[in-house]
Structures are given as C-alpha cells and as structure tokens.
PDB file of C-alpha atoms in Angstrom:
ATOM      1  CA  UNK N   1      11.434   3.720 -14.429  1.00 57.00           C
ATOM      2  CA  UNK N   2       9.529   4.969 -11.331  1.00 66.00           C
ATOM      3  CA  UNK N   3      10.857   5.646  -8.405  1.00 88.00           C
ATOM      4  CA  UNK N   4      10.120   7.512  -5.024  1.00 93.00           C
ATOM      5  CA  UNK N   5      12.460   8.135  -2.068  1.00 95.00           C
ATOM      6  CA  UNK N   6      11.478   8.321   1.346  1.00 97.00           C
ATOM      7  CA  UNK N   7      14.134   9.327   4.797  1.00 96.00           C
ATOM      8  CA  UNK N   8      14.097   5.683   5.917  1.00 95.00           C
ATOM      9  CA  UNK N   9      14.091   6.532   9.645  1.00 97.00           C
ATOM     10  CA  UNK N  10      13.114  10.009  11.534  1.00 97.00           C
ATOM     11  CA  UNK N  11      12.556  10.697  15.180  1.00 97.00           C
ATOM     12  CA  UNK N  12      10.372  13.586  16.942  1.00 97.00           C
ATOM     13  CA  UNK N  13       9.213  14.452  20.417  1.00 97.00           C
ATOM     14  CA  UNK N  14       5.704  14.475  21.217  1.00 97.00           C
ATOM     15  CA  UNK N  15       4.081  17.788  20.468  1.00 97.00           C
ATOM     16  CA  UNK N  16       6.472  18.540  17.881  1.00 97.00           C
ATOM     17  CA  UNK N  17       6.231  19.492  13.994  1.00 97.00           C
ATOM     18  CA  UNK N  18       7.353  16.435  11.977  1.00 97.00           C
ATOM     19  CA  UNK N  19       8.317  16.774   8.215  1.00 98.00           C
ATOM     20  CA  UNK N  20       8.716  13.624   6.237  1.00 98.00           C
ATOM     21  CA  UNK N  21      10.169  14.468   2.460  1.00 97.00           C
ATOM     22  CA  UNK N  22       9.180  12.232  -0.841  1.00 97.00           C
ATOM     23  CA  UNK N  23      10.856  12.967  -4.508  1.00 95.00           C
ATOM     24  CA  UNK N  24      10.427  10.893  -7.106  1.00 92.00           C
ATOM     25  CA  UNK N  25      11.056   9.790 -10.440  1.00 85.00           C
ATOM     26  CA  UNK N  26       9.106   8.805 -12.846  1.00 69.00           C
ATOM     27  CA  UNK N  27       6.920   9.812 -16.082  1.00 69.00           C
ATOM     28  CA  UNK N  28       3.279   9.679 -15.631  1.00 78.00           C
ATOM     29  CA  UNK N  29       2.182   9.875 -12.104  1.00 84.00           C
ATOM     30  CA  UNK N  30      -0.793  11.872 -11.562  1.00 84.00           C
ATOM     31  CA  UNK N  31      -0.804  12.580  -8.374  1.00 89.00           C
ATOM     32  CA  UNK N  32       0.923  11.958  -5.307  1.00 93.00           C
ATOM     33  CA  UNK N  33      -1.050  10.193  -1.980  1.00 93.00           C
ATOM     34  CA  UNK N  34       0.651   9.657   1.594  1.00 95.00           C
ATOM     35  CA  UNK N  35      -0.304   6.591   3.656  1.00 94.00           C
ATOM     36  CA  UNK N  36       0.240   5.344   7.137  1.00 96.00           C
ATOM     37  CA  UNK N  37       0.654   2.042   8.474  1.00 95.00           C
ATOM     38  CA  UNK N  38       1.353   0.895  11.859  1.00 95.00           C
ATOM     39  CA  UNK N  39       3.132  -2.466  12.307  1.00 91.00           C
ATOM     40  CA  UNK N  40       1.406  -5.565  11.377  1.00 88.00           C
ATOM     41  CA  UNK N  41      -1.832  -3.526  10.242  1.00 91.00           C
ATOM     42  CA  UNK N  42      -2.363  -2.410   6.406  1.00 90.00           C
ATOM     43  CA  UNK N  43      -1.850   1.171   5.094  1.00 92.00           C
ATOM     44  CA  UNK N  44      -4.649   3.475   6.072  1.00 91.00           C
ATOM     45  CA  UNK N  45      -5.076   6.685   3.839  1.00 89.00           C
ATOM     46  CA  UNK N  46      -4.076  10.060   4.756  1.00 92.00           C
ATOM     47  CA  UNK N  47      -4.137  12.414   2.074  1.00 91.00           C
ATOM     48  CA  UNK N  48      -3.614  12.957  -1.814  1.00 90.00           C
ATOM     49  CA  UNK N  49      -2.503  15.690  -3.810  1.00 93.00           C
ATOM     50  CA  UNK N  50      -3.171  16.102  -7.495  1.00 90.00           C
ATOM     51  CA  UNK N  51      -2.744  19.464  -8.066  1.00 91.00           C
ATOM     52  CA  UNK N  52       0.242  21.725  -6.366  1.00 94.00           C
ATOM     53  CA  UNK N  53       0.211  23.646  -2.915  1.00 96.00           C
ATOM     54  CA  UNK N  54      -0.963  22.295   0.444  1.00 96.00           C
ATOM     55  CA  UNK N  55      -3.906  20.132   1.762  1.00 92.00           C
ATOM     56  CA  UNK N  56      -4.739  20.110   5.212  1.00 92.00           C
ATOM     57  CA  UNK N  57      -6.609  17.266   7.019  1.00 87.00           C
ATOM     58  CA  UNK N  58      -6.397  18.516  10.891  1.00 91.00           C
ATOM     59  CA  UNK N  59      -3.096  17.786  12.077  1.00 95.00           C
ATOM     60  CA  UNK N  60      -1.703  16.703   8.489  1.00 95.00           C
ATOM     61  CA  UNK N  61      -1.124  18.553   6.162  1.00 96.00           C
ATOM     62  CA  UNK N  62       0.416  17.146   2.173  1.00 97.00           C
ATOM     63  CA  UNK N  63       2.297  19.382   0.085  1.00 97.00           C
ATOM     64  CA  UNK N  64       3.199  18.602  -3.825  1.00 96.00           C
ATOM     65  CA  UNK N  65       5.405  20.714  -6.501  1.00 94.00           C
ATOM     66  CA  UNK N  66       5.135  18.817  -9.830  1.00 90.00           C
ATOM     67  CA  UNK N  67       8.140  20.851 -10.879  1.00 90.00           C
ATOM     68  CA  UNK N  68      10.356  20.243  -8.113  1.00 92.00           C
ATOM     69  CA  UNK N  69       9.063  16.136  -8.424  1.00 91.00           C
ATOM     70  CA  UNK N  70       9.171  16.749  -5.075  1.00 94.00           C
ATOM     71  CA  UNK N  71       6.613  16.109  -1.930  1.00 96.00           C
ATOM     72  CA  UNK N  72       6.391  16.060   1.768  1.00 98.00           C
ATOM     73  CA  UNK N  73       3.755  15.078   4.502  1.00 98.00           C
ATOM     74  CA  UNK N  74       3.892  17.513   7.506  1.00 98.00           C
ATOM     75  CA  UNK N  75       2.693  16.202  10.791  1.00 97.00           C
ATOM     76  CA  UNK N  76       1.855  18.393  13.871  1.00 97.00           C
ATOM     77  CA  UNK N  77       0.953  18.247  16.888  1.00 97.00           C
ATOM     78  CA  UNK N  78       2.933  14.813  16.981  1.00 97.00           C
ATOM     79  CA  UNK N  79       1.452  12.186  19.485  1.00 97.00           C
ATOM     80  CA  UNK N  80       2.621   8.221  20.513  1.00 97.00           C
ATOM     81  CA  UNK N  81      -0.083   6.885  18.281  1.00 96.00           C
ATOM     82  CA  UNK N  82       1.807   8.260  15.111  1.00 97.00           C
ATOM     83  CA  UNK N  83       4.514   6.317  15.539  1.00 98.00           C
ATOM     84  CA  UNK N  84       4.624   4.333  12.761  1.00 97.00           C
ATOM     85  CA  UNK N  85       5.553   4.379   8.819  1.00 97.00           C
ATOM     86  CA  UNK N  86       4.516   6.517   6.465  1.00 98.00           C
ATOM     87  CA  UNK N  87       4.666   6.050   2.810  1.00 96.00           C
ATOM     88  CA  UNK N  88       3.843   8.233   0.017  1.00 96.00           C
ATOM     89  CA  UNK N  89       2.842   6.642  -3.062  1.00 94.00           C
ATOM     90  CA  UNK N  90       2.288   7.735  -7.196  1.00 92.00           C
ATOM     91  CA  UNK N  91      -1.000   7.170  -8.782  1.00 86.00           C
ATOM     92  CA  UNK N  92      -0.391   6.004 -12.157  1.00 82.00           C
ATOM     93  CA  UNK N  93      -2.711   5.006 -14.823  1.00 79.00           C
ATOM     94  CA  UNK N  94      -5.166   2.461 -14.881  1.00 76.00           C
ATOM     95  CA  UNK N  95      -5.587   3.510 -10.709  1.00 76.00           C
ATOM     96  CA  UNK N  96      -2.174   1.641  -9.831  1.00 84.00           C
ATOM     97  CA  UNK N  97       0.221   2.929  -6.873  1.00 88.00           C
ATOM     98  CA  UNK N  98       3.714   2.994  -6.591  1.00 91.00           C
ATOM     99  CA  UNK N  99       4.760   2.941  -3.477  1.00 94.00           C
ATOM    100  CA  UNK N 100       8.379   5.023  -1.978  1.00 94.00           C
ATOM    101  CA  UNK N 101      10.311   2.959   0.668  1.00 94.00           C
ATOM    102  CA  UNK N 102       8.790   4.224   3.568  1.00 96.00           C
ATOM    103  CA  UNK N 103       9.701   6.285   6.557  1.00 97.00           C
ATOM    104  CA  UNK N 104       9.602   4.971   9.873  1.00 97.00           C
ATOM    105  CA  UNK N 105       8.434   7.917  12.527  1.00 98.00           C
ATOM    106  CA  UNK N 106       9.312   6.812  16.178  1.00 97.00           C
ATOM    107  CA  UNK N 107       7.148   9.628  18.454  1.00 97.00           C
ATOM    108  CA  UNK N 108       9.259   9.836  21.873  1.00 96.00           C
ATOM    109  CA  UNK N 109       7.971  11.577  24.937  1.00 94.00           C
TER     110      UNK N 109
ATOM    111  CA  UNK J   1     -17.936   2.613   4.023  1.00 63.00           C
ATOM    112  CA  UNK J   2     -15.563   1.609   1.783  1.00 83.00           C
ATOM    113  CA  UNK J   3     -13.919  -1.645   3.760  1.00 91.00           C
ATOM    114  CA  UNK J   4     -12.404  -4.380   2.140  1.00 94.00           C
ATOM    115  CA  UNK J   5     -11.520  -7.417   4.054  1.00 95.00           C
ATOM    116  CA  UNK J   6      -9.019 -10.440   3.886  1.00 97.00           C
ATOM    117  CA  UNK J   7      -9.278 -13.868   4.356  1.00 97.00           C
ATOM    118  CA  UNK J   8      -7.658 -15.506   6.765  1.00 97.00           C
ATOM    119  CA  UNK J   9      -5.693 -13.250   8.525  1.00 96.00           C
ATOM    120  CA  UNK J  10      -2.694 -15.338   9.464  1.00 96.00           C
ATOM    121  CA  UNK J  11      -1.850 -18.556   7.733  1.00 97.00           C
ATOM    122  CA  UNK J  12       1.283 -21.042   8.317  1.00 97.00           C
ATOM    123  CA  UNK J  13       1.518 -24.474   6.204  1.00 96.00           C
ATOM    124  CA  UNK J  14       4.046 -26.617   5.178  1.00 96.00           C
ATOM    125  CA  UNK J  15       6.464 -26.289   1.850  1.00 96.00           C
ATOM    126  CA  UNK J  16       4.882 -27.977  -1.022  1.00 96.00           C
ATOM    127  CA  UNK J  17       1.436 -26.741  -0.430  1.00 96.00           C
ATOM    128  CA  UNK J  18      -1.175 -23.984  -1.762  1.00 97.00           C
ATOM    129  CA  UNK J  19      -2.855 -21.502   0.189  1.00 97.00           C
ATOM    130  CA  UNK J  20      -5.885 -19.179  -0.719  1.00 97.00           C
ATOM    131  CA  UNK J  21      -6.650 -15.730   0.106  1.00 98.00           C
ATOM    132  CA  UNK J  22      -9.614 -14.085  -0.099  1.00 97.00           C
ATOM    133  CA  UNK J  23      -9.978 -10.231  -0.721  1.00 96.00           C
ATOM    134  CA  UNK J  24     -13.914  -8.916  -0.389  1.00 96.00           C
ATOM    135  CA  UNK J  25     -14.959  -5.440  -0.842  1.00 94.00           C
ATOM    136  CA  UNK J  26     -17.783  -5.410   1.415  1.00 94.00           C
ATOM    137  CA  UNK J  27     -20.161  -2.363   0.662  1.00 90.00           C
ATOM    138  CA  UNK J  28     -18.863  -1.436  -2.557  1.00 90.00           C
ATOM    139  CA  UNK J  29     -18.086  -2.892  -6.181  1.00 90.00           C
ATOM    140  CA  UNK J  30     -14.584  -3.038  -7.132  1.00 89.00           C
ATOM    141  CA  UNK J  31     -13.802  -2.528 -10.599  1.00 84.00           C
ATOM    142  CA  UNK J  32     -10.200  -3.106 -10.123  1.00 89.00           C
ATOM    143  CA  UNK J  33      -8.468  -5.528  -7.051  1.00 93.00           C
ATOM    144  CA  UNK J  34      -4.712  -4.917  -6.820  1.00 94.00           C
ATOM    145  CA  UNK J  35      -2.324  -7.580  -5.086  1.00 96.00           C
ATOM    146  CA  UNK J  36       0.822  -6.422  -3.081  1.00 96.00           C
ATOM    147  CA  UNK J  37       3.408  -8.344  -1.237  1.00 96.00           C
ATOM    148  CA  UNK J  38       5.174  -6.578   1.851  1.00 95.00           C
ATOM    149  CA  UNK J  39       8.322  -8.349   3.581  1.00 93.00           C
ATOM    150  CA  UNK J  40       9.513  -7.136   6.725  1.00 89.00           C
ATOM    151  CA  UNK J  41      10.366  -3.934   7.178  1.00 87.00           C
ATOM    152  CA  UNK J  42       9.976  -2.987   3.410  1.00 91.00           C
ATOM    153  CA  UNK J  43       7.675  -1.547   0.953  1.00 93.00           C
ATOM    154  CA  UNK J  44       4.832  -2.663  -0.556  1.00 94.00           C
ATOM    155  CA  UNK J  45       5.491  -3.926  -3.737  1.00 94.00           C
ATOM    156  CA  UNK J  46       2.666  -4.494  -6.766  1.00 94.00           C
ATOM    157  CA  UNK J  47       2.405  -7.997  -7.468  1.00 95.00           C
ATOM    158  CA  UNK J  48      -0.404  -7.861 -10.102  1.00 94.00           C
ATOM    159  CA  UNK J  49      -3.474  -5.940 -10.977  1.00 92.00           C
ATOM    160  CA  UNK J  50      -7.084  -7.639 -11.747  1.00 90.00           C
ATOM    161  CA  UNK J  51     -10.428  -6.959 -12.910  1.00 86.00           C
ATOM    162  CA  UNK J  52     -13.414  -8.756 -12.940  1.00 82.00           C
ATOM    163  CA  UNK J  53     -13.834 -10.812 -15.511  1.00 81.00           C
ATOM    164  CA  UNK J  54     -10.718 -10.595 -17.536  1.00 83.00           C
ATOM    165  CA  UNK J  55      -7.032 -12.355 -16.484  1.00 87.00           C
ATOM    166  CA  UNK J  56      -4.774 -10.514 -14.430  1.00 91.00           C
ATOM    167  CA  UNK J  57      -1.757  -8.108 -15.521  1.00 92.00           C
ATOM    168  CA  UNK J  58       1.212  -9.656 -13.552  1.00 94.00           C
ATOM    169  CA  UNK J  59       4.327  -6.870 -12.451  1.00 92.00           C
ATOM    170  CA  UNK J  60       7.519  -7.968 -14.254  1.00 91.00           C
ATOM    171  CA  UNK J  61       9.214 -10.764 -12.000  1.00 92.00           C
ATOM    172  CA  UNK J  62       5.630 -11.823 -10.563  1.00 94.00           C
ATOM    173  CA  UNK J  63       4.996 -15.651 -11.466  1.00 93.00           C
ATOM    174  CA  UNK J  64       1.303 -16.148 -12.645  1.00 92.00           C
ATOM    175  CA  UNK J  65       1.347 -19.332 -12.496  1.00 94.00           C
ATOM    176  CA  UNK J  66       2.728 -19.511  -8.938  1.00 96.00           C
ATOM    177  CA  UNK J  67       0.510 -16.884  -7.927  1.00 97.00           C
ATOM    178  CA  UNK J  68      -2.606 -17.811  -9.374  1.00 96.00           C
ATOM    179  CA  UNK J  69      -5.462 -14.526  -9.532  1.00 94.00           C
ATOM    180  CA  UNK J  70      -9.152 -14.982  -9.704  1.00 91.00           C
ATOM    181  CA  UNK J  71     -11.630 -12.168  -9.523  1.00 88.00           C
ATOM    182  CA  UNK J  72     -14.573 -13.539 -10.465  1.00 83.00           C
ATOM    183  CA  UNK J  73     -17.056 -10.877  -8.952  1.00 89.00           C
ATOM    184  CA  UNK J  74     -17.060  -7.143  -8.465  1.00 90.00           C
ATOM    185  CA  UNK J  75     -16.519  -8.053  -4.733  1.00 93.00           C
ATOM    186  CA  UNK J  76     -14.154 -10.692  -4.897  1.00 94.00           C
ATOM    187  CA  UNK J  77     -10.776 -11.589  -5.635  1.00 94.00           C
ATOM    188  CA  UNK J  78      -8.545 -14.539  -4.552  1.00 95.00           C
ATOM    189  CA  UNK J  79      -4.635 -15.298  -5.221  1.00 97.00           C
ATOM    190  CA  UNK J  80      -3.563 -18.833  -4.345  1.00 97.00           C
ATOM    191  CA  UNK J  81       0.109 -19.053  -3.934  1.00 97.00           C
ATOM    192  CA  UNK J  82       1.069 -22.661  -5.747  1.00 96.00           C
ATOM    193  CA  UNK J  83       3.546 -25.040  -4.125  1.00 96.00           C
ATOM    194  CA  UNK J  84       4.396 -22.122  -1.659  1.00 96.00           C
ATOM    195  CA  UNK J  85       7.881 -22.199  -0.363  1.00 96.00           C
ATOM    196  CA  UNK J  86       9.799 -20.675   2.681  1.00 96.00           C
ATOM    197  CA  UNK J  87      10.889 -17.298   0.619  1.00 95.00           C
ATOM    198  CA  UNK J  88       7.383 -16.839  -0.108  1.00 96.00           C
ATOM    199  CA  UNK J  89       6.332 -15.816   3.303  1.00 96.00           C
ATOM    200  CA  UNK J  90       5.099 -12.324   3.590  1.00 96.00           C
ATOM    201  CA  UNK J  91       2.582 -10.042   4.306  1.00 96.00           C
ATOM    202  CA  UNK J  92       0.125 -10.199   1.371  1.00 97.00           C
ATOM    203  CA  UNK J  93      -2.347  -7.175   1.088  1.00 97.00           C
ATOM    204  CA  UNK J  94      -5.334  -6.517  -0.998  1.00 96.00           C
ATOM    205  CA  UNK J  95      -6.733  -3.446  -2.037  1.00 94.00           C
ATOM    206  CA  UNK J  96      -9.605  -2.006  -4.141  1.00 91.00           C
ATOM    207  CA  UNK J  97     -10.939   0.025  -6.024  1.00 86.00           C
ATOM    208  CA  UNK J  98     -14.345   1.634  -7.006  1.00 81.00           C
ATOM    209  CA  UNK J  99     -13.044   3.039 -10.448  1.00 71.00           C
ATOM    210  CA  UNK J 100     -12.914   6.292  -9.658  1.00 67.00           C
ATOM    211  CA  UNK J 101      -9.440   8.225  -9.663  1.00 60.00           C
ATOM    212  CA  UNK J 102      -7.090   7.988  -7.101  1.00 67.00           C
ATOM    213  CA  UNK J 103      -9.010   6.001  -4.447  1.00 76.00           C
ATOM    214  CA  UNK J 104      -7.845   2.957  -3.319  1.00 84.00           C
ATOM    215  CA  UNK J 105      -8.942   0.942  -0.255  1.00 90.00           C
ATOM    216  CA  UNK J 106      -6.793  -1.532   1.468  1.00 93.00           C
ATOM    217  CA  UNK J 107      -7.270  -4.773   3.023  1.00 95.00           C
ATOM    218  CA  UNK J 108      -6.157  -5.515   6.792  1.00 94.00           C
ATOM    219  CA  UNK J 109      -3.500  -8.248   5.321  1.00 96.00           C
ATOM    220  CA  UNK J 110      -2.714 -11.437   5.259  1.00 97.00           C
ATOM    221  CA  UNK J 111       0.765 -13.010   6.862  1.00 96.00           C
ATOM    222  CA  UNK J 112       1.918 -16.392   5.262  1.00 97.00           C
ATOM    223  CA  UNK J 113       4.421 -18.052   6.850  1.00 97.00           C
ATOM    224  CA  UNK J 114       5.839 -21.331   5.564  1.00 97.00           C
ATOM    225  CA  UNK J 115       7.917 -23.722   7.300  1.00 96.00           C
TER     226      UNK J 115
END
C-alpha cells in the first residue's frame, strides 16, 4: 500500500520558522511534492523534490531523504496568509498523486 | 499559464438527481485529467484517472457507473455524479496534466451539496 503521514495540526507565531514533517510508505513514488490549500480554495503548488537534499523557493524551502522515506516542508518567515493546510503528496506512475492527510498551520500574531 | 477551471463552482440539488461538472484546461492540452473528492476537513482522495479518448481507470471503491467520466478533448473532462445522494456531497476537484513528469495543475473546485 501507499501511505503518507502528515502532524494533523501545528501552530506558529508570525515571523517564526515552521517545520511540517511527511514519511511515507509506499513502493514506487518518484518523487515527493508539497501543496497548500487554504479553506474552500483548491491546492496550489509549492514545491517538488525528486532527487535528495533541499529546494528553496523564497521563504519555502522542501527537503527529501529517499532512505529515511522521510520529508518535510520548512516555512520561514511565517505570516497570517499561511495559515492554512499543507499537504505533501507522492508522484507515482502514470503522473498520479497520493496525497498524506494534511497539516493544518494556524499562523498567530 | 497553466490554469484549469471548473464548472460550476457551487452546486446544491435534490436526492435522486445528476449533476455535471466540467473541468477545462484553458491554455494548455491535457493528456491526462485526474478526479479527486475532498470531504471536510480531510484529504484529497483519487477518485479516477482519464485520458482523452480512452475510458477512465476508476480507484478501488470508486463507482463508474455512479460517477460517470468523459474526456472527450485534450481540454476537457466532465464527471456526472448519477442519482446523487446526501453522502455524496463534497468538494470535487479537477486537475491536469500536460504529460510531462510531476506537474499537475488543479482546478478551483467544485462543492456539491445534496439535500
């Protein structure tokens, strides 16, 4: 089977460093993407790693260790508008995502 | 680039009937539509994967013939929900994809309710 866990719930101040953890399980996944979506809207892209290390897109930043099955999304910086959920997701063949629980972020001043 | 849209954006009807959505890639050509369902709260969960031309591959416990998948163009790809009931309201989201690796693009949803 495939699976990917997610923290369900996590809480920062603004300005702070945020990390939000992903392992999964599962044969097959290629690479390893992190999405956000705020409530009511559909998941917007952030990043995607297919090879291990870091990637950095300005304030977030994706890290993936294929031998740890093991991921994490690091926001900085942290600001109101990223309050919302943040799912990382498998790519699998044939282009198909699976998708971990989800982690809700609440930003607080 | 890259935007796909949904048709209509919020939709209530009674039990008993069917209800369309649309999903349009609008400045690209989607080899690949994929259909998820998202209740409250929750994940999004794969419902069933389509290309143009050819039937859909349904994910195990997905009815096809409740939840009917047309994509008849490289832009567009409908899924009528049959004699929709109250458990089947949801937040139904399209994506797509261009065919190359790892990009998917998603649509802004559609919520179904159903009294």
């Amino acid at each position: 089977g495939q699976s990917l866990e997610q923290p369900s719930e996590v809480t920062a101040v603004e300005g702070a460093i945020v990390q939000i953890n992903c392992t999964y399980q599962t044969s097959g996944f290629y690479g390893l993407s992190w999405y956000q979506q705020h409530d009511g809207g559909a998941p917007t892209f952030l990043s995607y790693n297919a090879l291990d290390g870091l990637e950095e897109t300005g304030r977030f930043s994706s890290f993936l260790s294929r031998s740890d099955s093991y991921g994490y999304l690091l926001l900085q910086e942290l600001q109101m508008k990223d309050s919302a959920s943040y799912f990382c997701a498998g790519f699998r063949a044939g282009n198909m995502l699976t998708f971990g629980g989800g982690t809700r972020l609440m930003v607080k001043p | 680039g890259a935007v796909v849209s949904q048709h209509p954006s919020r939709v209530i009807c009674k039990s008993g009937t069917s209800v369309k959505i649309e999903c349009r890639s609008l400045d690209f050509q989607a080899t690949t539509m994929f259909w998820y369902r998202q209740f409250p709260k929750q994940s999004l969960m794969l419902m069933a994967t389509s290309n143009e031309g050819s039937k859909a591959t349904y994910e195990q416990g997905v009815e096809k013939d409740k939840f009917l998948i047309n994509h008849a163009s490289l832009t567009l790809s409908t899924l009528t929900v049959t004699s929709a009931h109250p458990e089947d309201s949801s937040f139904y989201i399209c994506s797509a994809s261009p065919g190359l690796a790892n990009e998917q693009f998603f649509g802004p949803g559609t919520r179904l309710t159903v009294l």
